[in-house]
Coordinates of C-alpha atoms and ligand atoms in Angstrom, one line a residue:
M15 CA 67.8 102.2 -175.7
K16 CA 66.1 99.1 -175.5
K17 CA 67.9 96.0 -173.6
V18 CA 67.1 92.2 -174.9
I19 CA 67.8 88.8 -173.0
I20 CA 69.7 86.9 -175.8
I21 CA 69.3 82.8 -175.1
K22 CA 71.8 80.5 -175.9
Y23 CA 70.9 76.4 -176.2
A24 CA 74.9 74.8 -176.4
E25 CA 73.9 71.3 -175.9
L26 CA 70.6 71.4 -177.9
N27 CA 72.4 71.8 -180.9
T28 CA 73.4 68.3 -180.6
K29 CA 70.4 67.2 -181.2
K30 CA 71.2 68.0 -185.3
D31 CA 67.4 66.5 -186.2
N32 CA 64.9 67.0 -183.4
I33 CA 66.9 70.8 -183.2
D34 CA 63.4 72.6 -183.8
F35 CA 61.0 69.9 -181.8
F36 CA 63.4 71.4 -178.2
I37 CA 64.0 74.9 -179.5
K38 CA 59.9 74.8 -179.8
I39 CA 59.7 73.6 -176.4
L40 CA 62.5 75.7 -174.9
R41 CA 60.3 78.7 -176.0
K42 CA 57.2 77.6 -174.6
N43 CA 58.5 77.2 -171.5
I44 CA 59.8 80.3 -171.5
Q45 CA 56.6 81.6 -172.5
N46 CA 55.2 80.0 -169.9
T47 CA 57.9 81.2 -167.0
L48 CA 57.0 84.8 -168.2
N49 CA 53.2 84.4 -167.9
D50 CA 53.2 87.4 -170.2
D51 CA 51.5 86.7 -173.4
T52 CA 52.6 90.6 -175.0
K53 CA 56.4 89.6 -174.6
K54 CA 57.6 88.8 -178.2
I55 CA 60.4 85.9 -178.3
T56 CA 62.2 84.9 -181.7
Y57 CA 64.4 82.0 -182.3
D58 CA 66.8 80.9 -184.8
H59 CA 68.6 77.8 -185.0
G60 CA 71.3 79.3 -182.6
R61 CA 69.2 82.0 -180.4
M62 CA 66.6 83.4 -178.5
F63 CA 65.4 86.7 -177.9
I64 CA 63.2 88.5 -175.6
E65 CA 62.8 91.8 -176.3
S66 CA 62.5 93.6 -172.4
T67 CA 62.6 96.8 -170.9
E68 CA 64.3 99.3 -167.7
D69 CA 61.5 97.8 -165.7
D70 CA 60.7 94.4 -166.4
F71 CA 64.7 93.5 -167.7
E72 CA 65.7 92.1 -164.0
D73 CA 62.7 90.1 -163.2
L74 CA 62.5 88.8 -166.8
L75 CA 66.0 87.0 -165.9
K76 CA 65.4 85.8 -162.8
K77 CA 62.6 83.7 -164.2
V78 CA 64.7 82.5 -167.6
K79 CA 67.3 81.9 -165.1
K80 CA 65.0 79.0 -163.4
V81 CA 64.4 77.3 -167.2
F82 CA 66.3 74.3 -167.9
G83 CA 68.1 73.8 -171.5
I84 CA 69.8 77.2 -171.9
H85 CA 73.2 77.3 -171.4
E86 CA 74.4 80.9 -171.5
I87 CA 72.0 84.3 -171.2
N88 CA 73.4 87.7 -172.3
I89 CA 72.0 90.8 -171.9
A90 CA 72.7 93.1 -174.2
Y91 CA 71.1 96.3 -176.2
K92 CA 69.9 96.0 -179.5
L93 CA 69.6 98.8 -181.8
D94 CA 67.3 98.9 -184.9
T95 CA 70.0 99.4 -187.4
T96 CA 73.0 97.8 -188.8
D97 CA 74.3 101.6 -189.3
F98 CA 78.2 101.4 -188.9
D99 CA 78.5 104.7 -187.5
T100 CA 75.5 104.6 -184.9
I101 CA 77.1 100.9 -183.5
K102 CA 80.3 103.4 -183.2
D103 CA 78.6 105.8 -181.2
T104 CA 76.1 103.7 -179.1
L105 CA 79.7 101.6 -178.1
A106 CA 81.1 104.7 -177.2
D107 CA 78.3 105.7 -175.3
L108 CA 78.6 102.3 -173.4
V109 CA 82.0 102.8 -172.4
K110 CA 82.4 105.8 -171.4
D111 CA 82.2 105.2 -167.6
A112 CA 83.2 101.8 -167.6
D113 CA 86.0 100.2 -165.3
F114 CA 88.4 98.0 -167.2
N115 CA 91.8 97.7 -168.2
T116 CA 91.9 95.3 -170.5
F117 CA 89.5 94.1 -173.7
K118 CA 88.6 92.7 -176.3
V119 CA 86.0 93.3 -179.1
A120 CA 84.2 89.5 -180.7
T121 CA 81.6 90.2 -183.3
K122 CA 79.0 88.2 -185.5
R123 CA 77.9 88.9 -188.2
S124 CA 75.1 86.6 -189.7
D125 CA 74.6 89.4 -192.1
K126 CA 77.6 87.9 -195.2
S127 CA 76.1 91.0 -197.4
Y128 CA 77.6 93.7 -194.6
P129 CA 80.4 95.7 -196.6
L130 CA 82.6 94.9 -193.0
D131 CA 83.8 91.3 -192.5
S132 CA 83.8 90.8 -188.6
M133 CA 87.3 90.7 -187.9
E134 CA 87.0 94.5 -189.5
I135 CA 84.1 95.4 -187.1
S136 CA 86.2 93.9 -184.5
K137 CA 89.6 96.7 -185.2
K138 CA 87.3 99.4 -185.9
L139 CA 85.0 99.2 -183.0
G140 CA 88.3 98.2 -180.7
G141 CA 89.5 101.8 -182.2
V142 CA 86.3 103.5 -180.7
V143 CA 86.9 102.2 -177.0
L144 CA 90.6 103.2 -176.9
R145 CA 89.7 106.2 -178.1
T146 CA 86.4 106.6 -175.7
L147 CA 89.4 105.6 -173.0
N148 CA 92.1 107.2 -173.8
D149 CA 93.0 108.7 -170.8
K150 CA 92.4 105.4 -168.9
G151 CA 95.5 103.8 -170.3
V152 CA 93.1 100.8 -170.8
T153 CA 94.9 98.3 -173.7
V154 CA 93.8 95.5 -176.2
D155 CA 94.3 91.6 -174.7
V156 CA 92.6 89.5 -177.2
H157 CA 94.1 86.4 -175.2
N158 CA 92.4 87.2 -171.2
P159 CA 90.6 90.3 -171.9
E160 CA 88.9 91.6 -168.2
V161 CA 86.1 92.1 -170.3
T162 CA 85.3 91.4 -173.7
I163 CA 82.3 93.0 -175.7
N164 CA 80.2 91.2 -177.9
V165 CA 78.5 92.4 -181.5
E166 CA 76.7 90.5 -182.8
V167 CA 75.9 92.3 -187.0
R168 CA 72.4 90.4 -188.1
R169 CA 69.7 91.3 -190.7
G170 CA 67.9 94.7 -189.5
Q171 CA 69.6 95.2 -186.6
S172 CA 72.6 95.1 -184.0
Y173 CA 73.4 93.6 -180.6
I174 CA 76.3 95.1 -177.9
Y175 CA 76.4 93.2 -175.0
F176 CA 79.3 92.6 -171.9
E177 CA 77.9 90.7 -169.9
R178 CA 77.5 86.7 -169.5
V179 CA 75.5 85.0 -167.3
K180 CA 75.4 81.0 -166.9
G181 CA 72.1 79.4 -167.5
L182 CA 71.0 76.1 -165.8
G183 CA 71.9 73.9 -168.8
G184 CA 70.2 70.4 -169.2
Y185 CA 66.8 69.9 -171.1
P186 CA 63.3 71.4 -171.9
V187 CA 60.9 70.1 -169.1
G188 CA 58.8 67.8 -171.3
S189 CA 61.2 67.2 -174.3
L190 CA 61.8 64.0 -172.8
G191 CA 58.4 62.4 -171.6
K192 CA 57.2 62.7 -168.0
G193 CA 58.3 60.6 -164.5
L194 CA 56.7 59.9 -161.5
L195 CA 58.6 61.1 -158.4
M196 CA 58.4 59.5 -155.3
L197 CA 58.4 62.3 -153.3
S198 CA 58.7 62.1 -149.6
G199 CA 59.4 65.3 -147.1
G200 CA 62.7 64.3 -147.0
I201 CA 66.0 66.1 -148.4
D202 CA 66.5 63.6 -151.3
S203 CA 64.1 62.9 -153.3
P204 CA 63.3 66.5 -154.0
V205 CA 66.7 66.8 -155.4
A206 CA 66.1 63.9 -157.5
G207 CA 63.1 65.8 -159.0
Y208 CA 64.9 68.5 -159.8
L209 CA 67.9 66.1 -161.4
A210 CA 65.7 64.8 -163.5
L211 CA 63.1 67.9 -164.6
K212 CA 67.1 69.3 -165.7
R213 CA 67.3 66.0 -168.0
G214 CA 64.1 67.4 -170.0
V215 CA 61.9 64.5 -168.1
R216 CA 58.5 66.8 -167.0
I217 CA 57.6 65.3 -163.1
E218 CA 54.3 64.0 -161.3
A219 CA 54.6 63.6 -158.2
I220 CA 53.7 60.5 -155.4
Y221 CA 52.8 61.3 -152.0
F222 CA 52.0 58.3 -149.7
E223 CA 50.4 59.2 -146.2
S224 CA 49.5 57.3 -143.2
P225 CA 46.0 59.6 -141.8
P226 CA 46.6 59.2 -138.6
H227 CA 49.7 58.6 -138.2
T228 CA 51.1 61.3 -140.4
S229 CA 49.5 64.7 -140.2
E230 CA 48.5 67.8 -142.8
D231 CA 51.4 69.5 -141.7
A232 CA 53.8 66.7 -143.3
K233 CA 51.4 66.8 -146.7
N234 CA 51.5 70.2 -146.4
K235 CA 55.5 69.6 -145.9
V236 CA 55.6 67.8 -149.9
L237 CA 53.1 70.7 -151.4
K238 CA 55.7 73.0 -150.3
L239 CA 58.6 70.7 -151.8
A240 CA 57.0 70.0 -155.3
K241 CA 55.8 74.1 -154.9
K242 CA 60.1 74.8 -155.1
L243 CA 59.8 72.3 -158.1
S244 CA 57.4 73.8 -159.9
E245 CA 59.7 77.1 -159.9
Y246 CA 61.5 74.4 -162.7
S247 CA 58.5 73.0 -164.8
G248 CA 55.6 75.3 -164.6
Y249 CA 53.4 73.1 -162.8
V250 CA 53.7 69.5 -160.5
K251 CA 50.8 67.9 -160.0
I252 CA 50.7 65.9 -156.6
H253 CA 48.9 62.2 -156.6
V254 CA 48.4 61.8 -152.5
I255 CA 47.7 57.8 -151.9
N256 CA 46.0 57.2 -148.4
F257 CA 48.8 54.0 -147.8
T258 CA 47.4 54.0 -143.8
E259 CA 45.5 50.1 -144.5
I260 CA 48.4 48.7 -146.4
Q261 CA 51.2 50.2 -143.6
E262 CA 48.4 49.0 -141.5
T263 CA 47.6 45.2 -142.6
I264 CA 51.6 44.9 -142.6
L265 CA 52.4 45.8 -139.5
K266 CA 49.9 43.2 -138.3
N267 CA 51.2 39.9 -140.5
A268 CA 54.6 40.3 -141.1
P269 CA 57.8 39.9 -139.2
H270 CA 59.0 43.3 -138.0
D271 CA 62.3 43.1 -139.5
Y272 CA 60.6 43.0 -143.0
L273 CA 58.4 45.8 -142.2
I274 CA 60.1 48.5 -144.8
T275 CA 61.4 46.0 -147.9
L276 CA 57.3 45.1 -147.4
M277 CA 56.0 48.5 -147.3
R278 CA 58.3 49.7 -150.0
R279 CA 57.8 47.0 -152.4
M280 CA 53.7 48.8 -152.2
M281 CA 54.9 51.7 -152.9
Y282 CA 56.2 50.7 -156.6
R283 CA 53.7 48.5 -156.8
I284 CA 51.2 51.4 -156.8
T285 CA 53.7 54.1 -158.0
E286 CA 53.8 51.9 -161.7
R287 CA 50.0 51.8 -161.4
V288 CA 49.5 55.6 -161.5
A289 CA 52.5 55.9 -163.6
Y290 CA 51.3 53.6 -166.4
K291 CA 47.6 55.1 -166.0
N292 CA 49.1 58.8 -166.5
N293 CA 51.2 58.1 -169.4
C294 CA 55.0 58.2 -166.9
K295 CA 57.8 56.3 -168.4
C296 CA 59.9 56.3 -165.7
I297 CA 59.6 55.8 -161.7
V298 CA 62.1 58.6 -160.3
N299 CA 63.0 58.8 -156.3
G300 CA 65.9 59.7 -154.2
E301 CA 67.1 56.7 -153.3
S302 CA 71.0 56.6 -152.3
I303 CA 73.0 53.4 -152.4
G304 CA 74.0 52.6 -148.9
Q305 CA 72.4 55.6 -147.3
V306 CA 70.2 53.2 -145.3
A307 CA 69.1 49.5 -144.7
S308 CA 66.5 50.3 -147.2
Q309 CA 69.2 51.1 -149.9
T310 CA 71.5 48.4 -149.9
L311 CA 72.0 46.5 -153.6
T312 CA 69.9 43.6 -152.4
S313 CA 67.4 45.5 -150.7
M314 CA 67.3 47.8 -153.5
S315 CA 66.9 44.8 -156.2
C316 CA 64.0 43.4 -154.0
I317 CA 62.3 46.3 -154.0
N318 CA 62.7 46.7 -157.6
A319 CA 61.6 43.4 -158.1
V320 CA 58.1 44.1 -158.2
T321 CA 58.2 46.3 -161.1
N322 CA 59.4 46.5 -165.2
M323 CA 59.4 49.9 -165.3
P324 CA 62.5 51.6 -165.3
V325 CA 63.6 53.5 -162.2
I326 CA 65.9 56.5 -162.2
R327 CA 68.0 57.3 -159.5
P328 CA 69.5 60.5 -160.1
V329 CA 71.2 60.9 -156.7
A330 CA 71.6 56.8 -156.5
C331 CA 75.9 57.7 -156.2
L332 CA 75.8 61.2 -155.1
D333 CA 77.8 61.4 -151.2
K334 CA 74.9 63.0 -148.3
N335 CA 76.2 66.3 -148.3
D336 CA 76.8 66.9 -152.5
I337 CA 72.7 66.5 -152.1
I338 CA 72.3 68.9 -149.4
D339 CA 74.2 71.5 -151.5
I340 CA 72.2 70.8 -154.6
A341 CA 68.6 70.6 -151.8
K342 CA 70.7 74.8 -150.7
D343 CA 70.8 75.5 -154.2
I344 CA 67.3 74.7 -155.5
D345 CA 66.2 76.5 -151.5
T346 CA 64.4 72.7 -150.5
Y347 CA 66.8 72.5 -147.9
K348 CA 64.9 74.4 -145.1
I349 CA 61.8 72.9 -146.2
S350 CA 63.1 69.5 -146.1
I351 CA 64.4 69.6 -142.9
E352 CA 61.7 70.8 -140.9
P353 CA 60.6 68.1 -138.3
F354 CA 57.0 66.2 -139.6
E355 CA 57.2 62.2 -139.3
D356 CA 56.3 60.7 -142.5
C357 CA 55.2 57.2 -143.2
C358 CA 58.5 55.6 -143.3
T359 CA 59.6 56.9 -139.8
I360 CA 56.6 56.3 -138.0
F361 CA 57.2 51.7 -138.4
V362 CA 60.6 52.0 -138.4
P363 CA 61.5 48.8 -136.6
K364 CA 64.5 48.1 -134.8
H365 CA 66.4 45.7 -136.8
P366 CA 65.6 46.1 -140.6
V367 CA 66.9 43.6 -142.2
I368 CA 69.9 44.5 -145.1
N369 CA 70.0 41.6 -147.1
P370 CA 66.1 40.5 -147.5
D371 CA 65.0 37.9 -150.4
V372 CA 62.5 38.2 -152.5
R373 CA 61.2 34.8 -151.6
S374 CA 60.4 36.0 -147.8
C375 CA 59.2 38.6 -149.7
E376 CA 56.0 36.9 -151.9
E377 CA 56.0 34.6 -148.6
Y378 CA 54.5 36.9 -146.3
E379 CA 52.9 38.7 -149.3
A380 CA 51.0 35.6 -149.7
N381 CA 48.7 35.9 -146.0
V382 CA 46.9 38.6 -147.6
D383 CA 45.3 40.2 -150.7
Y384 CA 47.6 42.7 -151.2
D385 CA 46.3 43.0 -154.9
A386 CA 43.4 44.7 -153.1
L387 CA 44.7 46.7 -151.2
V388 CA 46.6 48.0 -153.4
K389 CA 44.1 48.5 -156.4
K390 CA 41.8 50.6 -153.8
A391 CA 44.9 52.5 -152.7
V392 CA 45.1 53.6 -156.2
E393 CA 41.4 54.0 -157.1
T394 CA 41.4 56.4 -153.7
S395 CA 44.4 58.7 -154.5
T396 CA 43.5 62.3 -155.4
V397 CA 45.5 64.7 -156.8
I398 CA 46.7 68.1 -156.3
K399 CA 48.2 70.7 -158.7
V400 CA 50.9 73.3 -157.4
E401 CA 51.4 75.8 -160.0
N402 CA 54.2 78.4 -159.9
N403 CA 52.6 81.2 -161.1
S404 CA 49.5 80.9 -159.1
N405 CA 48.9 83.3 -156.4
T406 CA 46.7 80.8 -154.2
Q407 CA 49.2 78.6 -153.1
I408 CA 47.5 75.2 -153.4
K409 CA 45.2 74.1 -156.5
E410 CA 42.9 71.3 -155.9
D411 CA 41.4 69.3 -158.7
F412 CA 41.3 65.9 -157.4
K413 CA 40.8 63.3 -159.4
D414 CA 37.9 64.0 -162.0
L415 CA 41.2 65.6 -163.5
F416 CA 41.5 62.3 -165.4
Ligands
LIG743 P1 64.5 61.4 -148.6 O1 65.2 62.5 -148.1 O2 64.2 61.8 -149.8 O3 62.6 61.1 -147.6 P2 65.2 59.0 -147.6 O4 66.8 59.4 -147.5 O5 65.1 59.8 -146.3 O6 65.3 60.0 -148.4 P3 63.6 56.9 -147.8 O7 62.6 57.1 -146.5 O8 64.2 55.5 -147.2 O9 65.1 57.8 -147.9 O10 63.0 56.3 -149.3 C1 64.0 56.6 -150.4 C2 63.0 57.3 -151.4 O11 61.6 56.6 -151.7 C3 62.7 58.6 -151.3 O12 63.7 59.0 -151.5 C4 61.5 58.8 -151.9 O13 61.6 58.8 -153.3 C5 60.3 57.4 -151.6 N1 59.2 58.3 -151.1 C6 59.8 57.9 -149.2 N2 58.9 58.1 -148.6 C7 58.2 58.3 -149.2 C8 56.6 58.8 -149.1 N3 56.0 59.0 -148.1 N4 56.1 59.6 -150.0 C9 56.6 59.2 -151.5 N5 58.0 58.8 -151.2 C10 58.7 58.2 -150.7
LIG744 MG1 62.5 59.9 -146.6

């Protein structure tokens, strides 16, 4: 018997006028994830069907579970007929070794010309189950059954399924534009990226390195994190910025309590430019209110003052423990805690300012032509593309990509 994966997209159904747009992107994302053009995917406004076999079924399911925009996944048996006797025989066969005490049958009949209505189908099939499991004391419980047997009768086909797997929810990646994620090697920013992807925002990443103060290992850690995120989005492009000259210049020219504030203002300026250049509509980062000195509200607004682009901070209001829980769920945690320095940790002042003010920042920034340095950092950036389905772990395309 054929197995089929049924995909339901409840939240997308609230997008009444745009539903086709969302479903098309979802279908494309699923097709890309499966990486198999031969797989047949059909759909209507309510569900999508992926044909599978016993052999590839587990693999398909594993991949589909990582696609945003899916509310529920059902593993169904498909019949290429709506003949009622065939449905009855199939159901009897499927439940004969089952181990449950109570059940109900829930029927959906999209073919309204079918001779039986949903209630009649459910009743008759309930009778089949009772007769099949007659000696096991099985009963019907319509309110709180152990097992719900779902039957769908469509034009020319019918489906029977028991299992419901929760999907990740959210919107299909790319359906709500693109954002530029400031991706460090820490715990917070990969989680921020994951949450933005979940809202349908495709992510490109930007990583600031300061060689020789930061190592290749530190960069590789960021690429590994991007690879994890690519499991949800197919691929992630990472813009790598050489930040050494800017950091060393700040270190020489500004009071130490302002080092981090000024450094982060430069990061934002560069991020904004790279975002514009690559059609990203917002900056996404892992800032969380109060976590460190640069994330007090005063610090954040002083840093934020250099850009007009929306800055989305998906973990802004989460406790660290909650961020860690998500990091563990998406398997980035163990990469994030690998002990490599990043460009922020190597220049940490003893007493960073907690309430910086914009005027002081502007005063310190006037000493040097930072604009030229920012421009240079953007122009010399390199791009690395990390792909989920590629066996070569990291593929480098560099800047002629644009
Ligand atoms: P994380 O755990 O994500 O590193 P954090 O708690 O260490 O965050 P900060 O170092 O203050 O906090 O950085 C705040 C945010 O700024 C990070 O979440 C990330 O989005 C961005 N960021 C910091 N360092 C870098 C970097 N080297 N490259 C790109 N983005 C960075
Ligand atoms: Mg960090």
